[in-house]
Amino acid sequence: MYNLILFGPPGSGKGTQSARIADKYNLVHTSTGDIFRTEIRNGSPLGLKVQSIIEKGELVPDDLLVDILRSALQRAAGNINGFVMDGFPRTIRQAEDFDKLLKETSESVSLVLALDVDEEEVVKRLLKRAQLESRKDDTEEVIRNRMKVYHSQTYPLMDYYSKQGKFQSVRGVGSVDNIFEDICKTIDGSMS
Ligand code: AMP
């Protein structure tokens, strides 16, 4: 199986590119942000628990992610090609839990591919998206907080995966098509 993590700050284009990657390589696309947004829309107990956390731009506690991951992996189990993770892991603890979970089925992370975009550019993109999608976590104040959280809690994952020789990045600025082309080159290179 080919197990890809698409990595990068909020607004770096992970959602758009993950969908394309999943389509081209026949991988199961899992976005933890989308899972939470669906739970919130459905008013489920999990949705009610995480709503205010997400609206503040904070991270959902790590222990709530394990169960979500387990069911996402079970869903992906029917697909022998693998998956693309979008928005997960976001902390070292999540990455460690994930490694353990994958080990249970003799799997591992194949590649962590980062979309490299400057902070001012992602803030600009997120503010634009806020107008289009009216996401409550896309106000300027919450966006700045999400960036702060990204730097303090998620950024260290680069080092975690670099040490495993699994980390690569592509420039995430330019046309969606050109960025996708660079992504595919990197994925193809890592497969051969
Ligand atoms: P996203 O759409 O990936 O930017 O996720 C939206 C929000 O959902 C984030 O700002 C977090 O509050 C929450 N979230 C999504 N994925 C995770 C995760 N792996 N760990 C903790 N919180 C998450």
PDB file of C-alpha atoms and ligand atoms in Angstrom:
ATOM      1  CA  MET A   1       0.000   0.000   0.000  1.00  0.00           C
ATOM      2  CA  TYR A   2       1.067   3.560  -0.649  1.00  0.00           C
ATOM      3  CA  ASN A   3       0.318   5.695   2.399  1.00  0.00           C
ATOM      4  CA  LEU A   4       0.757   9.394   1.848  1.00  0.00           C
ATOM      5  CA  ILE A   5       0.479  12.293   4.258  1.00  0.00           C
ATOM      6  CA  LEU A   6      -0.072  15.648   2.616  1.00  0.00           C
ATOM      7  CA  PHE A   7       1.422  18.215   4.941  1.00  0.00           C
ATOM      8  CA  GLY A   8       1.327  22.006   5.157  1.00  0.00           C
ATOM      9  CA  PRO A   9      -0.205  24.981   6.945  1.00  0.00           C
ATOM     10  CA  PRO A  10      -3.931  25.755   6.798  1.00  0.00           C
ATOM     11  CA  GLY A  11      -4.691  27.246   3.395  1.00  0.00           C
ATOM     12  CA  SER A  12      -1.750  25.612   1.619  1.00  0.00           C
ATOM     13  CA  GLY A  13      -4.078  23.724  -0.755  1.00  0.00           C
ATOM     14  CA  LYS A  14      -4.031  20.303   0.935  1.00  0.00           C
ATOM     15  CA  GLY A  15      -7.743  19.670   0.359  1.00  0.00           C
ATOM     16  CA  THR A  16      -7.690  20.477  -3.354  1.00  0.00           C
ATOM     17  CA  GLN A  17      -4.490  18.574  -4.054  1.00  0.00           C
ATOM     18  CA  SER A  18      -5.416  15.567  -1.872  1.00  0.00           C
ATOM     19  CA  ALA A  19      -8.606  15.054  -3.866  1.00  0.00           C
ATOM     20  CA  ARG A  20      -6.624  15.083  -7.114  1.00  0.00           C
ATOM     21  CA  ILE A  21      -3.951  12.749  -5.747  1.00  0.00           C
ATOM     22  CA  ALA A  22      -6.623  10.321  -4.490  1.00  0.00           C
ATOM     23  CA  ASP A  23      -8.262  10.343  -7.896  1.00  0.00           C
ATOM     24  CA  LYS A  24      -5.072   9.803  -9.895  1.00  0.00           C
ATOM     25  CA  TYR A  25      -3.471   7.118  -7.686  1.00  0.00           C
ATOM     26  CA  ASN A  26      -6.744   5.555  -6.520  1.00  0.00           C
ATOM     27  CA  LEU A  27      -6.087   6.312  -2.854  1.00  0.00           C
ATOM     28  CA  VAL A  28      -8.679   6.845  -0.117  1.00  0.00           C
ATOM     29  CA  HIS A  29      -8.783  10.551   0.787  1.00  0.00           C
ATOM     30  CA  THR A  30      -9.207  11.172   4.511  1.00  0.00           C
ATOM     31  CA  SER A  31      -9.607  14.734   5.765  1.00  0.00           C
ATOM     32  CA  THR A  32      -9.976  14.922   9.542  1.00  0.00           C
ATOM     33  CA  GLY A  33     -11.222  18.522   9.186  1.00  0.00           C
ATOM     34  CA  ASP A  34     -14.020  17.324   6.862  1.00  0.00           C
ATOM     35  CA  ILE A  35     -14.886  14.511   9.279  1.00  0.00           C
ATOM     36  CA  PHE A  36     -15.243  17.034  12.119  1.00  0.00           C
ATOM     37  CA  ARG A  37     -17.285  19.452   9.991  1.00  0.00           C
ATOM     38  CA  THR A  38     -19.705  16.635   9.090  1.00  0.00           C
ATOM     39  CA  GLU A  39     -20.047  15.653  12.769  1.00  0.00           C
ATOM     40  CA  ILE A  40     -20.781  19.295  13.664  1.00  0.00           C
ATOM     41  CA  ARG A  41     -23.387  19.606  10.882  1.00  0.00           C
ATOM     42  CA  ASN A  42     -25.052  16.402  12.091  1.00  0.00           C
ATOM     43  CA  GLY A  43     -25.078  17.639  15.685  1.00  0.00           C
ATOM     44  CA  SER A  44     -23.519  14.365  16.892  1.00  0.00           C
ATOM     45  CA  PRO A  45     -22.011  14.063  20.402  1.00  0.00           C
ATOM     46  CA  LEU A  46     -18.521  14.282  18.874  1.00  0.00           C
ATOM     47  CA  GLY A  47     -19.590  17.314  16.823  1.00  0.00           C
ATOM     48  CA  LEU A  48     -20.891  19.099  19.913  1.00  0.00           C
ATOM     49  CA  LYS A  49     -17.684  18.318  21.768  1.00  0.00           C
ATOM     50  CA  VAL A  50     -15.358  19.736  19.106  1.00  0.00           C
ATOM     51  CA  GLN A  51     -17.379  22.654  17.716  1.00  0.00           C
ATOM     52  CA  SER A  52     -16.124  25.424  20.008  1.00  0.00           C
ATOM     53  CA  ILE A  53     -12.525  24.134  19.815  1.00  0.00           C
ATOM     54  CA  ILE A  54     -12.566  24.301  16.016  1.00  0.00           C
ATOM     55  CA  GLU A  55     -14.228  27.709  15.974  1.00  0.00           C
ATOM     56  CA  LYS A  56     -11.376  29.065  18.099  1.00  0.00           C
ATOM     57  CA  GLY A  57      -8.757  27.587  15.771  1.00  0.00           C
ATOM     58  CA  GLU A  58      -7.390  25.234  18.434  1.00  0.00           C
ATOM     59  CA  LEU A  59      -6.617  21.561  17.905  1.00  0.00           C
ATOM     60  CA  VAL A  60      -9.060  18.841  18.874  1.00  0.00           C
ATOM     61  CA  PRO A  61      -7.484  16.771  21.732  1.00  0.00           C
ATOM     62  CA  ASP A  62      -5.266  13.929  20.504  1.00  0.00           C
ATOM     63  CA  ASP A  63      -7.229  11.146  22.214  1.00  0.00           C
ATOM     64  CA  LEU A  64     -10.319  12.028  20.168  1.00  0.00           C
ATOM     65  CA  LEU A  65      -8.357  11.446  16.965  1.00  0.00           C
ATOM     66  CA  VAL A  66      -7.434   7.817  17.599  1.00  0.00           C
ATOM     67  CA  ASP A  67     -10.976   6.441  17.208  1.00  0.00           C
ATOM     68  CA  ILE A  68     -11.590   8.563  14.135  1.00  0.00           C
ATOM     69  CA  LEU A  69      -8.399   7.231  12.627  1.00  0.00           C
ATOM     70  CA  ARG A  70      -9.257   3.664  13.417  1.00  0.00           C
ATOM     71  CA  SER A  71     -12.579   3.897  11.595  1.00  0.00           C
ATOM     72  CA  ALA A  72     -11.000   5.808   8.694  1.00  0.00           C
ATOM     73  CA  LEU A  73      -8.392   3.063   8.314  1.00  0.00           C
ATOM     74  CA  GLN A  74     -11.089   0.388   8.462  1.00  0.00           C
ATOM     75  CA  ARG A  75     -12.905   2.173   5.649  1.00  0.00           C
ATOM     76  CA  ALA A  76      -9.659   2.365   3.694  1.00  0.00           C
ATOM     77  CA  ALA A  77      -8.905  -1.309   4.303  1.00  0.00           C
ATOM     78  CA  GLY A  78     -11.035  -2.317   1.315  1.00  0.00           C
ATOM     79  CA  ASN A  79      -8.727  -0.300  -0.926  1.00  0.00           C
ATOM     80  CA  ILE A  80      -5.464  -2.073  -1.538  1.00  0.00           C
ATOM     81  CA  ASN A  81      -3.738   0.956  -3.032  1.00  0.00           C
ATOM     82  CA  GLY A  82      -3.548   3.031   0.144  1.00  0.00           C
ATOM     83  CA  PHE A  83      -4.647   6.432   1.391  1.00  0.00           C
ATOM     84  CA  VAL A  84      -3.870  10.112   1.417  1.00  0.00           C
ATOM     85  CA  MET A  85      -4.169  11.874   4.773  1.00  0.00           C
ATOM     86  CA  ASP A  86      -5.168  15.526   4.681  1.00  0.00           C
ATOM     87  CA  GLY A  87      -4.864  17.476   7.944  1.00  0.00           C
ATOM     88  CA  PHE A  88      -3.585  14.540   9.981  1.00  0.00           C
ATOM     89  CA  PRO A  89      -1.330  14.078  11.914  1.00  0.00           C
ATOM     90  CA  ARG A  90      -1.030  17.514  13.481  1.00  0.00           C
ATOM     91  CA  THR A  91       0.969  16.660  16.618  1.00  0.00           C
ATOM     92  CA  ILE A  92       3.864  14.342  17.442  1.00  0.00           C
ATOM     93  CA  ARG A  93       1.548  12.283  19.650  1.00  0.00           C
ATOM     94  CA  GLN A  94      -0.842  11.776  16.693  1.00  0.00           C
ATOM     95  CA  ALA A  95       2.059  10.725  14.469  1.00  0.00           C
ATOM     96  CA  GLU A  96       3.230   8.211  17.061  1.00  0.00           C
ATOM     97  CA  ASP A  97      -0.288   6.831  17.530  1.00  0.00           C
ATOM     98  CA  PHE A  98      -0.631   6.605  13.771  1.00  0.00           C
ATOM     99  CA  ASP A  99       2.631   4.676  13.384  1.00  0.00           C
ATOM    100  CA  LYS A 100       1.442   2.215  16.027  1.00  0.00           C
ATOM    101  CA  LEU A 101      -1.951   1.804  14.395  1.00  0.00           C
ATOM    102  CA  LEU A 102      -0.406   1.178  10.978  1.00  0.00           C
ATOM    103  CA  LYS A 103       2.006  -1.349  12.444  1.00  0.00           C
ATOM    104  CA  GLU A 104      -0.951  -3.482  13.556  1.00  0.00           C
ATOM    105  CA  THR A 105      -1.542  -4.271   9.895  1.00  0.00           C
ATOM    106  CA  SER A 106       2.163  -4.260   8.939  1.00  0.00           C
ATOM    107  CA  GLU A 107       1.730  -0.919   7.197  1.00  0.00           C
ATOM    108  CA  SER A 108       3.688   2.319   7.481  1.00  0.00           C
ATOM    109  CA  VAL A 109       3.729   5.884   6.195  1.00  0.00           C
ATOM    110  CA  SER A 110       5.264   5.906   2.712  1.00  0.00           C
ATOM    111  CA  LEU A 111       5.843   9.630   2.199  1.00  0.00           C
ATOM    112  CA  VAL A 112       5.107  12.939   3.903  1.00  0.00           C
ATOM    113  CA  LEU A 113       4.796  15.586   1.232  1.00  0.00           C
ATOM    114  CA  ALA A 114       4.650  19.217   2.329  1.00  0.00           C
ATOM    115  CA  LEU A 115       3.137  22.098   0.388  1.00  0.00           C
ATOM    116  CA  ASP A 116       5.460  24.992   0.980  1.00  0.00           C
ATOM    117  CA  VAL A 117       3.560  28.327   1.089  1.00  0.00           C
ATOM    118  CA  ASP A 118       4.494  31.597   2.852  1.00  0.00           C
ATOM    119  CA  GLU A 119       2.427  32.633   5.830  1.00  0.00           C
ATOM    120  CA  GLU A 120       1.098  35.896   4.343  1.00  0.00           C
ATOM    121  CA  GLU A 121      -0.045  34.018   1.237  1.00  0.00           C
ATOM    122  CA  VAL A 122      -1.992  31.412   3.246  1.00  0.00           C
ATOM    123  CA  VAL A 123      -3.638  34.097   5.398  1.00  0.00           C
ATOM    124  CA  LYS A 124      -4.734  35.893   2.206  1.00  0.00           C
ATOM    125  CA  ARG A 125      -6.128  32.647   0.773  1.00  0.00           C
ATOM    126  CA  LEU A 126      -7.975  31.745   3.966  1.00  0.00           C
ATOM    127  CA  LEU A 127      -9.615  35.172   4.197  1.00  0.00           C
ATOM    128  CA  LYS A 128     -10.841  34.748   0.628  1.00  0.00           C
ATOM    129  CA  ARG A 129     -12.122  31.241   1.393  1.00  0.00           C
ATOM    130  CA  ALA A 130     -13.950  32.616   4.458  1.00  0.00           C
ATOM    131  CA  GLN A 131     -16.028  34.833   2.164  1.00  0.00           C
ATOM    132  CA  LEU A 132     -16.806  31.985  -0.241  1.00  0.00           C
ATOM    133  CA  GLU A 133     -17.526  29.173   2.224  1.00  0.00           C
ATOM    134  CA  SER A 134     -18.455  31.169   5.355  1.00  0.00           C
ATOM    135  CA  ARG A 135     -16.332  28.880   7.549  1.00  0.00           C
ATOM    136  CA  LYS A 136     -16.457  30.102  11.128  1.00  0.00           C
ATOM    137  CA  ASP A 137     -12.799  29.235  11.677  1.00  0.00           C
ATOM    138  CA  ASP A 138     -11.678  31.510   8.841  1.00  0.00           C
ATOM    139  CA  THR A 139     -11.922  34.956  10.487  1.00  0.00           C
ATOM    140  CA  GLU A 140      -8.634  36.859  10.616  1.00  0.00           C
ATOM    141  CA  GLU A 141      -8.217  36.417  14.372  1.00  0.00           C
ATOM    142  CA  VAL A 142      -8.902  32.663  14.207  1.00  0.00           C
ATOM    143  CA  ILE A 143      -6.674  32.293  11.131  1.00  0.00           C
ATOM    144  CA  ARG A 144      -3.758  33.922  13.005  1.00  0.00           C
ATOM    145  CA  ASN A 145      -4.381  31.538  15.895  1.00  0.00           C
ATOM    146  CA  ARG A 146      -4.458  28.531  13.557  1.00  0.00           C
ATOM    147  CA  MET A 147      -1.081  29.606  12.170  1.00  0.00           C
ATOM    148  CA  LYS A 148       0.312  29.939  15.703  1.00  0.00           C
ATOM    149  CA  VAL A 149      -0.978  26.469  16.569  1.00  0.00           C
ATOM    150  CA  TYR A 150       0.524  25.121  13.350  1.00  0.00           C
ATOM    151  CA  HIS A 151       3.957  26.527  14.212  1.00  0.00           C
ATOM    152  CA  SER A 152       4.003  25.312  17.789  1.00  0.00           C
ATOM    153  CA  GLN A 153       2.317  21.901  17.488  1.00  0.00           C
ATOM    154  CA  THR A 154       2.435  20.716  13.877  1.00  0.00           C
ATOM    155  CA  TYR A 155       5.716  22.122  12.544  1.00  0.00           C
ATOM    156  CA  PRO A 156       7.823  19.725  14.696  1.00  0.00           C
ATOM    157  CA  LEU A 157       6.451  16.862  12.589  1.00  0.00           C
ATOM    158  CA  MET A 158       8.797  17.902   9.781  1.00  0.00           C
ATOM    159  CA  ASP A 159      11.703  16.874  11.937  1.00  0.00           C
ATOM    160  CA  TYR A 160       9.938  13.700  13.084  1.00  0.00           C
ATOM    161  CA  TYR A 161       9.461  12.489   9.512  1.00  0.00           C
ATOM    162  CA  SER A 162      12.774  13.874   8.196  1.00  0.00           C
ATOM    163  CA  LYS A 163      14.564  11.662  10.714  1.00  0.00           C
ATOM    164  CA  GLN A 164      12.712   8.705   9.181  1.00  0.00           C
ATOM    165  CA  GLY A 165      13.832   9.836   5.699  1.00  0.00           C
ATOM    166  CA  LYS A 166      10.195  10.279   4.635  1.00  0.00           C
ATOM    167  CA  PHE A 167       9.862  14.046   4.327  1.00  0.00           C
ATOM    168  CA  GLN A 168       9.831  15.948   1.020  1.00  0.00           C
ATOM    169  CA  SER A 169       8.306  19.250  -0.040  1.00  0.00           C
ATOM    170  CA  VAL A 170       7.135  21.042  -3.169  1.00  0.00           C
ATOM    171  CA  ARG A 171       6.439  24.736  -3.661  1.00  0.00           C
ATOM    172  CA  GLY A 172       2.699  25.251  -3.135  1.00  0.00           C
ATOM    173  CA  VAL A 173       2.421  28.549  -5.039  1.00  0.00           C
ATOM    174  CA  GLY A 174       1.329  28.933  -8.657  1.00  0.00           C
ATOM    175  CA  SER A 175      -1.411  27.249 -10.646  1.00  0.00           C
ATOM    176  CA  VAL A 176      -3.185  24.231  -9.170  1.00  0.00           C
ATOM    177  CA  ASP A 177      -2.177  22.223 -12.263  1.00  0.00           C
ATOM    178  CA  ASN A 178       1.521  23.079 -11.997  1.00  0.00           C
ATOM    179  CA  ILE A 179       1.630  22.308  -8.295  1.00  0.00           C
ATOM    180  CA  PHE A 180      -0.131  18.995  -8.970  1.00  0.00           C
ATOM    181  CA  GLU A 181       2.459  18.166 -11.624  1.00  0.00           C
ATOM    182  CA  ASP A 182       5.285  18.722  -9.109  1.00  0.00           C
ATOM    183  CA  ILE A 183       3.438  16.622  -6.540  1.00  0.00           C
ATOM    184  CA  CYS A 184       3.036  13.739  -9.000  1.00  0.00           C
ATOM    185  CA  LYS A 185       6.730  13.861  -9.928  1.00  0.00           C
ATOM    186  CA  THR A 186       7.664  13.590  -6.259  1.00  0.00           C
ATOM    187  CA  ILE A 187       5.197  10.765  -5.609  1.00  0.00           C
ATOM    188  CA  ASP A 188       6.312   8.864  -8.713  1.00  0.00           C
ATOM    189  CA  GLY A 189       9.943   9.313  -7.649  1.00  0.00           C
ATOM    190  CA  SER A 190       9.231   7.939  -4.207  1.00  0.00           C
ATOM    191  CA  MET A 191       7.436   4.905  -5.652  1.00  0.00           C
ATOM    192  CA  SER A 192      10.275   3.840  -7.914  1.00  0.00           C
TER     193      SER A 192
HETATM  194  P1  AMP B   1      -8.734  21.592   8.503  1.00  0.00           P
HETATM  195  O1  AMP B   1      -9.919  21.624   7.614  1.00  0.00           O
HETATM  196  O2  AMP B   1      -7.831  20.397   8.242  1.00  0.00           O
HETATM  197  O3  AMP B   1      -7.964  22.874   8.524  1.00  0.00           O
HETATM  198  O4  AMP B   1      -9.285  21.358   9.991  1.00  0.00           O
HETATM  199  C1  AMP B   1     -10.171  22.275  10.603  1.00  0.00           C
HETATM  200  C2  AMP B   1     -10.058  22.192  12.109  1.00  0.00           C
HETATM  201  O5  AMP B   1     -10.381  20.867  12.565  1.00  0.00           O
HETATM  202  C3  AMP B   1      -8.656  22.442  12.667  1.00  0.00           C
HETATM  203  O6  AMP B   1      -8.378  23.828  12.820  1.00  0.00           O
HETATM  204  C4  AMP B   1      -8.729  21.716  14.008  1.00  0.00           C
HETATM  205  O7  AMP B   1      -9.460  22.468  14.952  1.00  0.00           O
HETATM  206  C5  AMP B   1      -9.561  20.496  13.658  1.00  0.00           C
HETATM  207  N1  AMP B   1      -8.694  19.375  13.226  1.00  0.00           N
HETATM  208  C6  AMP B   1      -8.641  18.809  11.981  1.00  0.00           C
HETATM  209  N2  AMP B   1      -7.730  17.823  11.946  1.00  0.00           N
HETATM  210  C7  AMP B   1      -7.195  17.764  13.185  1.00  0.00           C
HETATM  211  C8  AMP B   1      -6.184  16.972  13.784  1.00  0.00           C
HETATM  212  N3  AMP B   1      -5.526  16.040  13.094  1.00  0.00           N
HETATM  213  N4  AMP B   1      -5.891  17.196  15.096  1.00  0.00           N
HETATM  214  C9  AMP B   1      -6.539  18.122  15.828  1.00  0.00           C
HETATM  215  N5  AMP B   1      -7.485  18.915  15.314  1.00  0.00           N
HETATM  216  C10 AMP B   1      -7.819  18.750  14.011  1.00  0.00           C
END
